[in-house]
Short mmCIF file of C-alpha atoms in Angstrom, two decimals:
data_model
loop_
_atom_site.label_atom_id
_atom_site.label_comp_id
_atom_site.label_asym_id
_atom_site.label_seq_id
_atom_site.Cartn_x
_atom_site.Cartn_y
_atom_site.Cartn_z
CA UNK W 1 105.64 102.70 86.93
CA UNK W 2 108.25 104.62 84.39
CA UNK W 3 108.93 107.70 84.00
CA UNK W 4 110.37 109.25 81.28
CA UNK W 5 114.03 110.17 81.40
CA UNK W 6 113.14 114.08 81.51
CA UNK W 7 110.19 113.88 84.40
CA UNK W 8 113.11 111.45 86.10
CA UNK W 9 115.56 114.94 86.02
CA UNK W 10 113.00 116.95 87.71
CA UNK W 11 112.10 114.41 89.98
CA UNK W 12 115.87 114.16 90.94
CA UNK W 13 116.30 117.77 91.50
CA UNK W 14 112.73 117.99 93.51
CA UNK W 15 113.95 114.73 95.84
CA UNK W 16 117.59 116.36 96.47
CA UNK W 17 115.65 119.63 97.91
CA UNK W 18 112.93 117.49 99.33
CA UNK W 19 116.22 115.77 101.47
CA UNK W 20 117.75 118.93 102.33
CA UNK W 21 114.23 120.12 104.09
CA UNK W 22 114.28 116.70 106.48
CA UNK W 23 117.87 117.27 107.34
CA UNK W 24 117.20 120.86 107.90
CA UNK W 25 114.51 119.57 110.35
CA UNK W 26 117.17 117.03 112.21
CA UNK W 27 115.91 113.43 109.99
CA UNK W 28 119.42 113.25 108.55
CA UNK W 29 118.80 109.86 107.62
CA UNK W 30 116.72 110.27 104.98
CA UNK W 31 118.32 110.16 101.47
CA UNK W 32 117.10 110.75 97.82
CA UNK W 33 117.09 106.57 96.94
CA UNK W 34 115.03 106.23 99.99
CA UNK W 35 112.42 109.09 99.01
CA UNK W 36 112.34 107.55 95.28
CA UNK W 37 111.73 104.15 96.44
CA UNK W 38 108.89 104.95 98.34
CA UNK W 39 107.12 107.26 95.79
CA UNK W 40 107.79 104.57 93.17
CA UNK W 41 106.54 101.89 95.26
CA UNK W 42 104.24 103.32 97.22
CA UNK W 43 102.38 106.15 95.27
CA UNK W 44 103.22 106.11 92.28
CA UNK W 45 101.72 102.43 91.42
CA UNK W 46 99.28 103.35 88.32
CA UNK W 47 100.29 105.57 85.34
CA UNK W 48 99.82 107.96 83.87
CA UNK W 49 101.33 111.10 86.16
CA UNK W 50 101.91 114.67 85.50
CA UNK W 51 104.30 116.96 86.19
CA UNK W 52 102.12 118.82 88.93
CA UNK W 53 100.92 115.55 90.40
CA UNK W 54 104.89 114.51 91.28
CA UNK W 55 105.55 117.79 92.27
CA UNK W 56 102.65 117.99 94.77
CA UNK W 57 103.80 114.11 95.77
CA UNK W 58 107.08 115.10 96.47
CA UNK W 59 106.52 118.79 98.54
CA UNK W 60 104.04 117.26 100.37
CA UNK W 61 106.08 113.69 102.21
CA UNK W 62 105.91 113.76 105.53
CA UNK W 63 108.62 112.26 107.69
CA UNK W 64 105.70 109.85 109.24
CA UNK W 65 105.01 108.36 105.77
CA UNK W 66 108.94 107.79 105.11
CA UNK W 67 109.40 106.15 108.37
CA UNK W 68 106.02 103.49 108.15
CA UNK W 69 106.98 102.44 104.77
CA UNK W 70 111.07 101.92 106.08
CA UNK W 71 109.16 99.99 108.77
CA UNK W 72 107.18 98.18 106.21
CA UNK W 73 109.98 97.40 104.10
CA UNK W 74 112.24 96.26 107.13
CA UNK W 75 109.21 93.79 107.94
CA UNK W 76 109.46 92.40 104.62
CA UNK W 77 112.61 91.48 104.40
CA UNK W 78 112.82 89.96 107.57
CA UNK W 79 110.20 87.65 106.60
CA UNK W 80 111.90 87.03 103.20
CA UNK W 81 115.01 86.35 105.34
CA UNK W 82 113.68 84.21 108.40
CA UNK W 83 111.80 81.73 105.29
CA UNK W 84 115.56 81.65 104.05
CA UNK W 85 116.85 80.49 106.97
CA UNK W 86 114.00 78.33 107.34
CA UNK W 87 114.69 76.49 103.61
CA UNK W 88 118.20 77.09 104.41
CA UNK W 89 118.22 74.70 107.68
CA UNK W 90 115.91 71.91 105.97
CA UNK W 91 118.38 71.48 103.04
#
């Protein structure tokens, strides 16, 4: 999905506080990239979005949500990696 450059400033500034909250609550491995990826990936898959809708996406992440789609994403790759290694070895 895209986002224009001035919802993209917003969104920056609303991720950056959105980080601050989990660290505040001891998950100080969460980062902006991490939040962004997820929302772009994740949530934000059809267009268009408002202003209010990203706001509300953004307040409202749980720590849960972050963590399954980490754990989704780590699954992923290790697939992606282990078919590699696979291709890699017949070669």
């Amino acid at each position: 999905m895209k986002i224009n450059k001035e919802l993209l400033d917003q969104l920056d500034f609303l991720l950056v506080c959105k980080v601050h909250d989990f660290h505040t609550a001891g998950y100080e491995d969460v980062t902006k990239d991490i939040l962004k990826n997820y929302l772009m990936t994740s949530k934000w898959k059809t267009a268009p979005l408002f202003l209010h809708e990203i706001t509300a996406d953004v307040l409202n992440l749980s720590y849960g949500e972050v963590i399954d789609y980490l754990r989704l994403e780590n699954i992923f790759h290790a697939k992606e990696e282990s078919l590699y290694q696979i291709f890699s070895n017949l070669i």
